[in-house]
Amino acid sequence: MSENNTSSVDLDALASLAKRRGFIFQSSEIYGGISSTWDYGPLGVELKRNIKDAWWRTFVWERDDMVGLDSSILMNPEVWRASGHVDSFTDPLVDCRECRQRWREDQLEERKCPDCGGELTEARNFNLMFKTFIGPVEDDTSVAFLRPETAQGIFVNFENVLNSSRKRLPFGIAQIGKAFRNEITTGGFIFRTREFEMMEIEYFVEPGTDEQVHEQWIQDCLAWYTDLGVNRDRLRVRAHEAEELSHYSKGTFDIEYLFPWGWGEIQGIANRTDFDLKAHSERSGHALTYFDQAENKRFTPYVVEPAAGVDRAVMTFLVDAYAEEEAPTASGGTQKRIVMKLHPTIAPVKVAILPLSRNERLVPLAREVYDTVRRSGAVEGFVQYDDAQSIGRRYRRQDEIGTPLCITVDFDSLDDDAVTIRDRDSMEQARIPITNLDSELGARLSG
Ligand code: GAP
């Protein structure tokens, strides 16, 4: 059996599987698509939702120092002036004088066009925020921006959350939502897109405790990926060089994953100091501070910010889980199988019910098992009923989409009230009484 190996995962093969099986489609495909914009299909939406739920569970529900927020995408444009995004959220854009291709100067190894070797123009700063207009009149007074990060919605609500939740420092606010950036270069499938989803935390601390808290968050974030099965050897933590640091950051560490093209950032963990709360206090005239009753002092908290991309997490889990193996066949030979070894917590389909055939004697029992499993408290997620084609092909299909468990209902089931459970990774099969299914599935899916 060959182990899954990132460097051997072909991105085109992954994108093709993702389309074929209903994970990810090109947006507006029937019109020729729109560059680097993707839609999540029936399985993709389950995977993405499971990832977001797992993140929320770990970082909000399982902790006692976190609360959530869902702020709007459109905000008062003053927010983006205060945050520095209007002035500083830019990339250096260069054009090739020969082929007209556009590049980000900071991503080029040499000062010439990577496509044709042509001479490049001088760099000009290009603001990544998408602009729109609020109301019917399109002029300077009606300009608004689509948020490029969810973080600012958290900062401007700091006082609202503090007063309503009665949290004491240190505490954090988590938010999951869409963000938009007019990226100059996109690509790597869903890796860099102009519309994407973020899972962000702003964690407020007393100044002086920030560096220790920062270190702890890096470890906690790293553990989230490995607890969900990502291979630790393909993850690394990289500190930003001084010249890479964002305008608000005292120090940033990226968690990177070894993608087929090399290391790529999947999440940043920045020490934003008191930059944002102070900037909004100054611009709005509304002091965003914290009063420490025990110490009888008022101050502006520092902020540690773990910020992850949902789509990059999807990409990481898909690449990491993808494996091609030689599997034994019934006739004693072997056959290549593609298997997505997704952790049960995030697998889009938790359990598939497979009647051995469409025989009319089998179908009622198979349907009954399907109803029971779907409604069982032990199975939190999507359950599929699959009766098309041979049982072998159905196993292969479920392997390819990462279904951890398949339940086969066969003719013996009619007599012994038992079914066969097949494990995706080991391919081992066990006979289980239908009455024990709940506890068996619960135990097997708990990871
Ligand atoms: N509030 C902090 C912040 O926005 P960032 O490093 O710019 O930090 C955080 O973004 C995460 O969002 C990145 O680590 C990445 O996972 C994701 N992300 C950023 N730009 C993206 C893009 N164009 N496409 C997909 N994901 C992106």
Tab-separated table of C-alpha atoms and ligand atoms in Angstrom:
chain	number	residue	atom	x	y	z
A	1	MET	CA	0.000	0.000	0.000
A	2	SER	CA	1.508	3.330	-0.945
A	3	GLU	CA	1.142	6.157	1.549
A	4	ASN	CA	-0.442	9.404	0.458
A	5	ASN	CA	2.312	11.776	-0.507
A	6	THR	CA	1.598	15.437	-1.080
A	7	SER	CA	4.247	15.899	-3.714
A	8	SER	CA	2.592	13.194	-5.813
A	9	VAL	CA	-0.895	14.715	-5.564
A	10	ASP	CA	-1.668	16.142	-8.945
A	11	LEU	CA	-3.702	19.329	-8.626
A	12	ASP	CA	-5.527	18.715	-11.899
A	13	ALA	CA	-6.480	15.201	-10.757
A	14	LEU	CA	-7.732	16.631	-7.468
A	15	ALA	CA	-9.722	19.390	-9.197
A	16	SER	CA	-11.198	16.849	-11.571
A	17	LEU	CA	-12.200	14.535	-8.704
A	18	ALA	CA	-13.624	17.535	-6.851
A	19	LYS	CA	-15.806	18.361	-9.840
A	20	ARG	CA	-16.783	14.777	-10.709
A	21	ARG	CA	-17.875	13.997	-7.179
A	22	GLY	CA	-19.588	17.310	-6.425
A	23	PHE	CA	-17.108	19.000	-4.110
A	24	ILE	CA	-16.123	22.098	-6.095
A	25	PHE	CA	-17.318	23.557	-9.400
A	26	GLN	CA	-16.046	26.495	-11.388
A	27	SER	CA	-18.356	29.447	-10.815
A	28	SER	CA	-20.656	30.404	-13.725
A	29	GLU	CA	-19.204	27.504	-15.691
A	30	ILE	CA	-21.897	27.466	-18.379
A	31	TYR	CA	-20.800	31.006	-19.325
A	32	GLY	CA	-17.139	30.074	-19.478
A	33	GLY	CA	-16.543	30.692	-15.789
A	34	ILE	CA	-15.030	33.696	-14.070
A	35	SER	CA	-11.411	33.606	-13.076
A	36	SER	CA	-10.500	31.933	-9.781
A	37	THR	CA	-14.040	31.810	-8.483
A	38	TRP	CA	-15.475	28.543	-7.252
A	39	ASP	CA	-18.755	27.090	-6.057
A	40	TYR	CA	-19.072	24.347	-3.465
A	41	GLY	CA	-21.262	21.442	-4.583
A	42	PRO	CA	-23.300	19.026	-2.451
A	43	LEU	CA	-20.243	17.320	-0.929
A	44	GLY	CA	-18.077	20.437	-0.808
A	45	VAL	CA	-20.669	22.276	1.179
A	46	GLU	CA	-20.784	19.438	3.721
A	47	LEU	CA	-16.990	19.353	3.987
A	48	LYS	CA	-16.736	23.114	4.373
A	49	ARG	CA	-19.517	23.218	6.919
A	50	ASN	CA	-17.930	20.406	8.930
A	51	ILE	CA	-14.602	22.270	8.930
A	52	LYS	CA	-16.234	25.470	10.153
A	53	ASP	CA	-18.224	23.575	12.793
A	54	ALA	CA	-15.087	21.781	14.010
A	55	TRP	CA	-13.261	25.116	14.246
A	56	TRP	CA	-16.135	26.739	16.138
A	57	ARG	CA	-16.402	23.790	18.488
A	58	THR	CA	-12.681	23.842	19.307
A	59	PHE	CA	-12.177	27.569	19.574
A	60	VAL	CA	-15.535	28.785	20.910
A	61	TRP	CA	-17.612	26.057	22.541
A	62	GLU	CA	-14.823	24.084	24.185
A	63	ARG	CA	-13.236	27.179	25.734
A	64	ASP	CA	-14.579	29.472	28.421
A	65	ASP	CA	-12.840	32.607	27.164
A	66	MET	CA	-14.465	32.958	23.729
A	67	VAL	CA	-17.671	34.345	22.247
A	68	GLY	CA	-18.859	34.686	18.652
A	69	LEU	CA	-19.911	37.444	16.292
A	70	ASP	CA	-21.410	37.768	12.812
A	71	SER	CA	-20.788	41.295	11.569
A	72	SER	CA	-21.769	42.664	8.173
A	73	ILE	CA	-19.685	42.677	5.006
A	74	LEU	CA	-20.489	46.314	4.238
A	75	MET	CA	-19.278	48.739	6.885
A	76	ASN	CA	-18.883	52.470	7.249
A	77	PRO	CA	-15.900	53.345	4.979
A	78	GLU	CA	-14.329	55.187	7.925
A	79	VAL	CA	-13.577	51.733	9.340
A	80	TRP	CA	-11.164	51.073	6.465
A	81	ARG	CA	-9.568	54.491	6.730
A	82	ALA	CA	-8.924	53.971	10.449
A	83	SER	CA	-7.672	50.419	10.012
A	84	GLY	CA	-5.120	51.549	7.419
A	85	HIS	CA	-6.627	49.482	4.612
A	86	VAL	CA	-7.418	52.475	2.402
A	87	ASP	CA	-3.786	53.608	2.521
A	88	SER	CA	-1.835	50.409	3.075
A	89	PHE	CA	-3.752	47.366	1.873
A	90	THR	CA	-1.898	47.351	-1.417
A	91	ASP	CA	0.241	45.066	-3.534
A	92	PRO	CA	2.965	46.311	-5.894
A	93	LEU	CA	1.622	45.771	-9.412
A	94	VAL	CA	3.885	45.515	-12.463
A	95	ASP	CA	2.975	44.946	-16.135
A	96	CYS	CA	5.051	43.214	-18.759
A	97	ARG	CA	5.768	45.690	-21.546
A	98	GLU	CA	5.856	42.830	-24.082
A	99	CYS	CA	2.976	40.456	-23.313
A	100	ARG	CA	0.943	42.762	-20.991
A	101	GLN	CA	0.724	40.077	-18.297
A	102	ARG	CA	0.330	41.522	-14.750
A	103	TRP	CA	2.391	40.424	-11.764
A	104	ARG	CA	2.902	41.139	-8.099
A	105	GLU	CA	6.416	42.494	-7.939
A	106	ASP	CA	7.031	41.049	-4.454
A	107	GLN	CA	6.304	37.522	-5.758
A	108	LEU	CA	8.849	37.639	-8.589
A	109	GLU	CA	12.278	36.087	-8.219
A	110	GLU	CA	13.786	38.207	-11.000
A	111	ARG	CA	12.833	41.615	-12.392
A	112	LYS	CA	11.522	40.303	-15.687
A	113	CYS	CA	8.276	38.752	-16.907
A	114	PRO	CA	8.114	35.082	-15.782
A	115	ASP	CA	6.083	34.226	-18.927
A	116	CYS	CA	8.066	35.849	-21.748
A	117	GLY	CA	11.111	37.388	-20.073
A	118	GLY	CA	9.917	40.855	-21.140
A	119	GLU	CA	10.778	44.113	-19.408
A	120	LEU	CA	8.471	45.174	-16.567
A	121	THR	CA	6.945	48.574	-15.813
A	122	GLU	CA	7.700	50.431	-12.565
A	123	ALA	CA	5.650	49.046	-9.680
A	124	ARG	CA	2.536	50.943	-8.657
A	125	ASN	CA	0.580	50.259	-5.509
A	126	PHE	CA	-2.739	48.619	-6.188
A	127	ASN	CA	-5.392	48.612	-3.452
A	128	LEU	CA	-6.924	45.173	-3.012
A	129	MET	CA	-10.281	46.290	-1.657
A	130	PHE	CA	-13.314	45.885	-3.895
A	131	LYS	CA	-15.323	49.085	-4.142
A	132	THR	CA	-19.048	49.422	-4.499
A	133	PHE	CA	-21.661	52.150	-4.046
A	134	ILE	CA	-24.420	52.366	-1.492
A	135	GLY	CA	-27.687	53.766	-2.812
A	136	PRO	CA	-28.608	54.869	-6.327
A	137	VAL	CA	-25.979	57.588	-6.795
A	138	GLU	CA	-22.497	56.457	-7.753
A	139	ASP	CA	-20.206	59.186	-6.481
A	140	ASP	CA	-17.419	59.643	-3.920
A	141	THR	CA	-19.863	60.063	-1.068
A	142	SER	CA	-21.534	56.704	-1.685
A	143	VAL	CA	-18.383	54.569	-1.986
A	144	ALA	CA	-18.259	51.490	0.241
A	145	PHE	CA	-15.879	48.539	0.373
A	146	LEU	CA	-16.439	44.806	0.525
A	147	ARG	CA	-14.548	43.787	3.644
A	148	PRO	CA	-11.091	42.322	2.959
A	149	GLU	CA	-11.011	40.708	6.434
A	150	THR	CA	-13.624	39.973	9.075
A	151	ALA	CA	-11.365	41.340	11.822
A	152	GLN	CA	-12.516	44.959	11.661
A	153	GLY	CA	-16.121	43.954	12.371
A	154	ILE	CA	-14.808	42.506	15.618
A	155	PHE	CA	-12.771	45.589	16.601
A	156	VAL	CA	-15.590	48.047	16.050
A	157	ASN	CA	-17.915	45.823	18.112
A	158	PHE	CA	-15.394	45.412	20.941
A	159	GLU	CA	-17.388	47.503	23.390
A	160	ASN	CA	-20.758	46.017	22.403
A	161	VAL	CA	-19.468	42.510	22.983
A	162	LEU	CA	-17.649	43.436	26.182
A	163	ASN	CA	-20.728	45.072	27.696
A	164	SER	CA	-23.222	42.432	26.588
A	165	SER	CA	-21.157	39.327	27.331
A	166	ARG	CA	-19.522	40.670	30.517
A	167	LYS	CA	-16.276	38.937	29.566
A	168	ARG	CA	-13.109	39.778	31.468
A	169	LEU	CA	-9.647	39.871	29.927
A	170	PRO	CA	-8.192	37.748	28.463
A	171	PHE	CA	-11.009	36.820	26.109
A	172	GLY	CA	-11.561	36.448	22.402
A	173	ILE	CA	-14.199	37.070	19.754
A	174	ALA	CA	-14.518	34.607	16.876
A	175	GLN	CA	-16.086	35.210	13.518
A	176	ILE	CA	-16.515	33.144	10.353
A	177	GLY	CA	-17.474	34.910	7.166
A	178	LYS	CA	-16.752	35.992	3.622
A	179	ALA	CA	-13.972	38.374	2.680
A	180	PHE	CA	-13.065	39.869	-0.696
A	181	ARG	CA	-9.718	40.900	-2.146
A	182	ASN	CA	-9.061	42.022	-5.679
A	183	GLU	CA	-5.935	39.861	-5.890
A	184	ILE	CA	-3.570	40.586	-8.783
A	185	THR	CA	-2.556	36.966	-9.126
A	186	THR	CA	-4.860	34.129	-8.190
A	187	GLY	CA	-4.589	30.397	-8.644
A	188	GLY	CA	-3.670	27.079	-7.131
A	189	PHE	CA	-7.293	25.911	-7.486
A	190	ILE	CA	-9.084	27.361	-4.405
A	191	PHE	CA	-5.825	28.527	-2.777
A	192	ARG	CA	-5.904	32.192	-3.802
A	193	THR	CA	-9.230	33.599	-4.900
A	194	ARG	CA	-10.922	36.990	-4.853
A	195	GLU	CA	-13.863	35.848	-2.745
A	196	PHE	CA	-13.108	33.539	0.158
A	197	GLU	CA	-14.134	32.698	3.678
A	198	MET	CA	-12.193	33.370	6.856
A	199	MET	CA	-12.246	32.003	10.399
A	200	GLU	CA	-10.817	34.760	12.565
A	201	ILE	CA	-10.253	35.345	16.254
A	202	GLU	CA	-9.303	38.591	17.918
A	203	TYR	CA	-7.994	37.643	21.345
A	204	PHE	CA	-7.757	40.596	23.744
A	205	VAL	CA	-5.076	40.561	26.435
A	206	GLU	CA	-3.339	42.833	28.876
A	207	PRO	CA	-0.214	44.370	27.282
A	208	GLY	CA	2.848	42.520	28.498
A	209	THR	CA	1.104	39.138	28.365
A	210	ASP	CA	0.749	39.252	24.583
A	211	GLU	CA	3.905	37.379	23.585
A	212	GLN	CA	3.217	34.361	25.759
A	213	VAL	CA	-0.417	34.259	24.592
A	214	HIS	CA	0.787	34.555	20.989
A	215	GLU	CA	3.012	31.474	21.400
A	216	GLN	CA	0.129	29.503	22.946
A	217	TRP	CA	-2.193	30.385	20.064
A	218	ILE	CA	0.341	29.171	17.529
A	219	GLN	CA	0.445	25.791	19.279
A	220	ASP	CA	-3.352	25.610	19.652
A	221	CYS	CA	-3.893	26.409	15.971
A	222	LEU	CA	-1.310	23.883	14.862
A	223	ALA	CA	-2.977	21.239	17.045
A	224	TRP	CA	-6.331	21.924	15.405
A	225	TYR	CA	-5.022	20.757	12.020
A	226	THR	CA	-3.158	17.731	13.390
A	227	ASP	CA	-6.100	16.687	15.597
A	228	LEU	CA	-8.141	16.594	12.406
A	229	GLY	CA	-5.605	14.287	10.824
A	230	VAL	CA	-3.263	16.605	8.902
A	231	ASN	CA	0.213	15.133	8.673
A	232	ARG	CA	2.502	17.107	11.028
A	233	ASP	CA	5.453	16.660	8.637
A	234	ARG	CA	3.619	18.711	6.044
A	235	LEU	CA	2.966	21.614	8.394
A	236	ARG	CA	5.447	24.228	9.481
A	237	VAL	CA	5.421	27.518	11.348
A	238	ARG	CA	7.234	30.395	9.665
A	239	ALA	CA	7.955	33.778	11.230
A	240	HIS	CA	7.437	36.819	8.997
A	241	GLU	CA	10.546	38.778	8.117
A	242	ALA	CA	10.430	42.429	9.227
A	243	GLU	CA	9.713	43.650	5.684
A	244	GLU	CA	6.792	41.197	5.294
A	245	LEU	CA	4.946	42.375	8.397
A	246	SER	CA	1.543	44.006	7.885
A	247	HIS	CA	1.236	47.639	8.951
A	248	TYR	CA	-0.509	46.600	12.195
A	249	SER	CA	1.732	43.747	13.267
A	250	LYS	CA	4.476	43.478	15.871
A	251	GLY	CA	5.089	39.866	14.882
A	252	THR	CA	3.321	37.342	12.649
A	253	PHE	CA	3.726	33.594	12.304
A	254	ASP	CA	2.230	31.694	9.401
A	255	ILE	CA	1.180	28.081	9.554
A	256	GLU	CA	2.145	26.679	6.178
A	257	TYR	CA	1.255	23.423	4.455
A	258	LEU	CA	3.360	21.575	1.917
A	259	PHE	CA	1.133	21.803	-1.186
A	260	PRO	CA	2.009	20.125	-4.503
A	261	TRP	CA	3.764	23.369	-5.599
A	262	GLY	CA	5.549	23.911	-2.269
A	263	TRP	CA	4.886	25.559	1.085
A	264	GLY	CA	1.805	27.795	1.227
A	265	GLU	CA	0.240	29.850	4.021
A	266	ILE	CA	-2.950	28.410	5.444
A	267	GLN	CA	-3.237	30.646	8.465
A	268	GLY	CA	-1.570	33.638	10.066
A	269	ILE	CA	-1.247	34.341	13.785
A	270	ALA	CA	-0.384	38.001	14.316
A	271	ASN	CA	0.316	40.159	17.319
A	272	ARG	CA	-1.706	43.252	16.321
A	273	THR	CA	-0.828	45.084	19.549
A	274	ASP	CA	-3.294	47.896	20.356
A	275	PHE	CA	-3.094	49.208	16.788
A	276	ASP	CA	-6.703	48.641	15.774
A	277	LEU	CA	-8.509	49.553	18.980
A	278	LYS	CA	-6.448	52.752	19.225
A	279	ALA	CA	-6.944	53.611	15.559
A	280	HIS	CA	-10.727	53.216	15.851
A	281	SER	CA	-10.770	55.127	19.138
A	282	GLU	CA	-8.970	58.040	17.527
A	283	ARG	CA	-10.971	58.156	14.312
A	284	SER	CA	-14.414	57.538	15.824
A	285	GLY	CA	-13.826	59.604	18.957
A	286	HIS	CA	-15.216	56.641	20.909
A	287	ALA	CA	-12.687	55.192	23.362
A	288	LEU	CA	-12.353	51.429	22.933
A	289	THR	CA	-10.631	50.587	26.204
A	290	TYR	CA	-10.904	48.134	29.077
A	291	PHE	CA	-11.267	48.817	32.779
A	292	ASP	CA	-9.549	46.357	35.075
A	293	GLN	CA	-11.514	46.564	38.320
A	294	ALA	CA	-9.070	44.532	40.397
A	295	GLU	CA	-6.167	46.773	39.397
A	296	ASN	CA	-8.327	49.895	39.133
A	297	LYS	CA	-6.776	50.850	35.807
A	298	ARG	CA	-7.999	51.556	32.294
A	299	PHE	CA	-5.983	50.565	29.223
A	300	THR	CA	-6.205	49.561	25.573
A	301	PRO	CA	-5.871	45.781	25.275
A	302	TYR	CA	-3.366	44.141	22.973
A	303	VAL	CA	-4.687	41.687	20.406
A	304	VAL	CA	-3.438	38.319	19.218
A	305	GLU	CA	-5.121	37.327	15.981
A	306	PRO	CA	-5.311	33.748	14.681
A	307	ALA	CA	-6.733	34.174	11.154
A	308	ALA	CA	-7.385	31.131	8.982
A	309	GLY	CA	-8.826	30.749	5.504
A	310	VAL	CA	-11.726	28.299	5.247
A	311	ASP	CA	-10.994	27.530	1.595
A	312	ARG	CA	-7.319	26.971	2.347
A	313	ALA	CA	-8.348	24.597	5.129
A	314	VAL	CA	-10.577	22.756	2.613
A	315	MET	CA	-7.630	22.591	0.204
A	316	THR	CA	-5.271	21.386	2.949
A	317	PHE	CA	-7.601	18.638	4.120
A	318	LEU	CA	-8.288	17.478	0.552
A	319	VAL	CA	-4.629	17.395	-0.488
A	320	ASP	CA	-3.534	15.775	2.756
A	321	ALA	CA	-6.254	13.131	2.635
A	322	TYR	CA	-5.791	12.167	-1.027
A	323	ALA	CA	-4.180	8.762	-1.473
A	324	GLU	CA	-3.769	6.265	-4.271
A	325	GLU	CA	-3.377	2.688	-3.128
A	326	GLU	CA	-3.311	-0.864	-4.439
A	327	ALA	CA	-6.349	-2.599	-2.952
A	328	PRO	CA	-7.011	-6.359	-3.011
A	329	THR	CA	-9.819	-7.564	-5.300
A	330	ALA	CA	-12.242	-10.458	-4.729
A	331	SER	CA	-10.379	-12.545	-7.336
A	332	GLY	CA	-7.115	-12.312	-5.416
A	333	GLY	CA	-5.486	-9.581	-7.523
A	334	THR	CA	-5.047	-5.914	-6.770
A	335	GLN	CA	-6.641	-2.794	-8.134
A	336	LYS	CA	-5.799	0.871	-7.796
A	337	ARG	CA	-8.121	2.746	-5.473
A	338	ILE	CA	-8.291	6.466	-4.780
A	339	VAL	CA	-9.207	7.146	-1.189
A	340	MET	CA	-9.777	10.417	0.642
A	341	LYS	CA	-8.630	9.660	4.167
A	342	LEU	CA	-10.588	12.526	5.680
A	343	HIS	CA	-11.029	12.614	9.441
A	344	PRO	CA	-14.582	11.398	10.301
A	345	THR	CA	-15.361	14.770	11.889
A	346	ILE	CA	-15.022	16.571	8.565
A	347	ALA	CA	-15.886	13.823	6.066
A	348	PRO	CA	-18.800	15.077	3.931
A	349	VAL	CA	-20.668	11.776	4.069
A	350	LYS	CA	-20.386	10.020	7.419
A	351	VAL	CA	-22.056	6.757	6.540
A	352	ALA	CA	-23.287	5.225	3.281
A	353	ILE	CA	-26.014	2.591	3.260
A	354	LEU	CA	-25.486	0.122	0.432
A	355	PRO	CA	-28.091	-2.588	-0.237
A	356	LEU	CA	-26.307	-5.486	-1.936
A	357	SER	CA	-28.699	-5.083	-4.858
A	358	ARG	CA	-32.016	-3.462	-5.725
A	359	ASN	CA	-33.794	-6.729	-5.002
A	360	GLU	CA	-37.278	-5.960	-3.699
A	361	ARG	CA	-36.772	-8.168	-0.628
A	362	LEU	CA	-33.697	-6.157	0.410
A	363	VAL	CA	-34.895	-2.627	-0.238
A	364	PRO	CA	-37.379	-2.254	2.690
A	365	LEU	CA	-34.769	-3.323	5.274
A	366	ALA	CA	-32.044	-1.176	3.646
A	367	ARG	CA	-34.393	1.821	3.669
A	368	GLU	CA	-35.248	1.143	7.311
A	369	VAL	CA	-31.543	1.045	8.233
A	370	TYR	CA	-31.033	4.260	6.231
A	371	ASP	CA	-33.860	6.015	8.131
A	372	THR	CA	-32.534	4.806	11.475
A	373	VAL	CA	-28.946	5.895	10.803
A	374	ARG	CA	-29.973	9.264	9.353
A	375	ARG	CA	-31.941	10.100	12.447
A	376	SER	CA	-29.518	8.556	14.886
A	377	GLY	CA	-27.934	10.934	17.381
A	378	ALA	CA	-24.702	8.993	16.930
A	379	VAL	CA	-24.251	10.226	13.380
A	380	GLU	CA	-23.825	13.978	13.168
A	381	GLY	CA	-23.849	14.723	9.467
A	382	PHE	CA	-24.843	13.578	6.022
A	383	VAL	CA	-25.841	9.949	5.383
A	384	GLN	CA	-26.130	8.609	1.845
A	385	TYR	CA	-28.184	5.777	0.329
A	386	ASP	CA	-26.363	4.354	-2.664
A	387	ASP	CA	-27.772	1.483	-4.712
A	388	ALA	CA	-26.420	2.229	-8.212
A	389	GLN	CA	-23.941	-0.223	-9.809
A	390	SER	CA	-22.007	-3.123	-8.291
A	391	ILE	CA	-21.085	-3.134	-4.611
A	392	GLY	CA	-17.381	-2.944	-5.533
A	393	ARG	CA	-17.888	0.221	-7.579
A	394	ARG	CA	-19.941	1.733	-4.789
A	395	TYR	CA	-17.153	1.069	-2.284
A	396	ARG	CA	-14.701	2.767	-4.668
A	397	ARG	CA	-17.048	5.748	-5.024
A	398	GLN	CA	-17.421	6.102	-1.271
A	399	ASP	CA	-13.637	5.753	-0.819
A	400	GLU	CA	-13.089	8.565	-3.295
A	401	ILE	CA	-15.339	10.949	-1.396
A	402	GLY	CA	-13.896	9.925	1.969
A	403	THR	CA	-16.895	8.201	3.563
A	404	PRO	CA	-15.477	6.586	6.726
A	405	LEU	CA	-18.088	3.809	7.003
A	406	CYS	CA	-20.235	1.833	4.578
A	407	ILE	CA	-23.070	-0.370	5.770
A	408	THR	CA	-24.064	-3.238	3.505
A	409	VAL	CA	-27.485	-4.820	3.781
A	410	ASP	CA	-27.474	-8.298	2.236
A	411	PHE	CA	-29.743	-11.332	2.087
A	412	ASP	CA	-28.363	-12.688	5.377
A	413	SER	CA	-29.536	-9.449	7.000
A	414	LEU	CA	-33.126	-10.581	6.424
A	415	ASP	CA	-32.502	-13.596	8.669
A	416	ASP	CA	-29.925	-12.437	11.212
A	417	ASP	CA	-30.935	-8.762	11.595
A	418	ALA	CA	-27.304	-7.795	11.158
A	419	VAL	CA	-25.405	-5.722	8.603
A	420	THR	CA	-21.795	-5.471	7.443
A	421	ILE	CA	-19.809	-2.387	8.358
A	422	ARG	CA	-16.795	-1.670	6.168
A	423	ASP	CA	-14.030	0.623	7.339
A	424	ARG	CA	-12.723	2.961	4.615
A	425	ASP	CA	-9.048	2.927	5.585
A	426	SER	CA	-8.472	-0.685	6.616
A	427	MET	CA	-11.231	-2.018	4.329
A	428	GLU	CA	-12.010	-4.467	7.142
A	429	GLN	CA	-15.565	-5.697	7.398
A	430	ALA	CA	-17.466	-6.627	10.556
A	431	ARG	CA	-20.917	-8.071	11.065
A	432	ILE	CA	-22.963	-5.944	13.488
A	433	PRO	CA	-26.509	-6.543	14.817
A	434	ILE	CA	-28.798	-3.743	13.637
A	435	THR	CA	-29.802	-3.071	17.249
A	436	ASN	CA	-26.153	-2.231	18.057
A	437	LEU	CA	-25.657	0.111	15.096
A	438	ASP	CA	-26.095	3.307	17.082
A	439	SER	CA	-23.343	2.627	19.583
A	440	GLU	CA	-21.086	1.020	16.966
A	441	LEU	CA	-21.329	4.002	14.620
A	442	GLY	CA	-20.914	6.469	17.487
A	443	ALA	CA	-17.715	4.747	18.609
A	444	ARG	CA	-16.270	4.433	15.122
A	445	LEU	CA	-17.054	8.018	14.057
A	446	SER	CA	-15.699	9.652	17.184
A	447	GLY	CA	-12.262	9.445	15.553
B	1	GAP	N1	-7.139	39.671	9.626
B	1	GAP	C1	-5.872	39.121	9.262
B	1	GAP	C2	-5.762	38.744	7.884
B	1	GAP	O1	-6.631	39.056	7.093
B	1	GAP	P1	-4.282	37.413	6.178
B	1	GAP	O2	-3.009	36.652	6.422
B	1	GAP	O3	-4.280	38.471	5.136
B	1	GAP	O4	-4.670	38.013	7.596
B	1	GAP	C3	-5.736	35.345	6.766
B	1	GAP	O5	-5.441	36.392	5.868
B	1	GAP	C4	-5.962	34.047	6.034
B	1	GAP	O6	-6.979	34.201	5.052
B	1	GAP	C5	-4.749	33.550	5.249
B	1	GAP	O7	-3.859	32.839	6.073
B	1	GAP	C6	-5.404	32.641	4.233
B	1	GAP	O8	-5.690	31.383	4.812
B	1	GAP	C7	-6.726	33.353	3.959
B	1	GAP	N2	-6.632	34.146	2.725
B	1	GAP	C8	-6.087	35.370	2.581
B	1	GAP	N3	-6.188	35.784	1.300
B	1	GAP	C9	-6.811	34.802	0.619
B	1	GAP	C10	-7.208	34.635	-0.742
B	1	GAP	N4	-7.019	35.568	-1.663
B	1	GAP	N5	-7.820	33.464	-1.086
B	1	GAP	C11	-8.063	32.507	-0.164
B	1	GAP	N6	-7.716	32.628	1.132
B	1	GAP	C12	-7.097	33.754	1.538
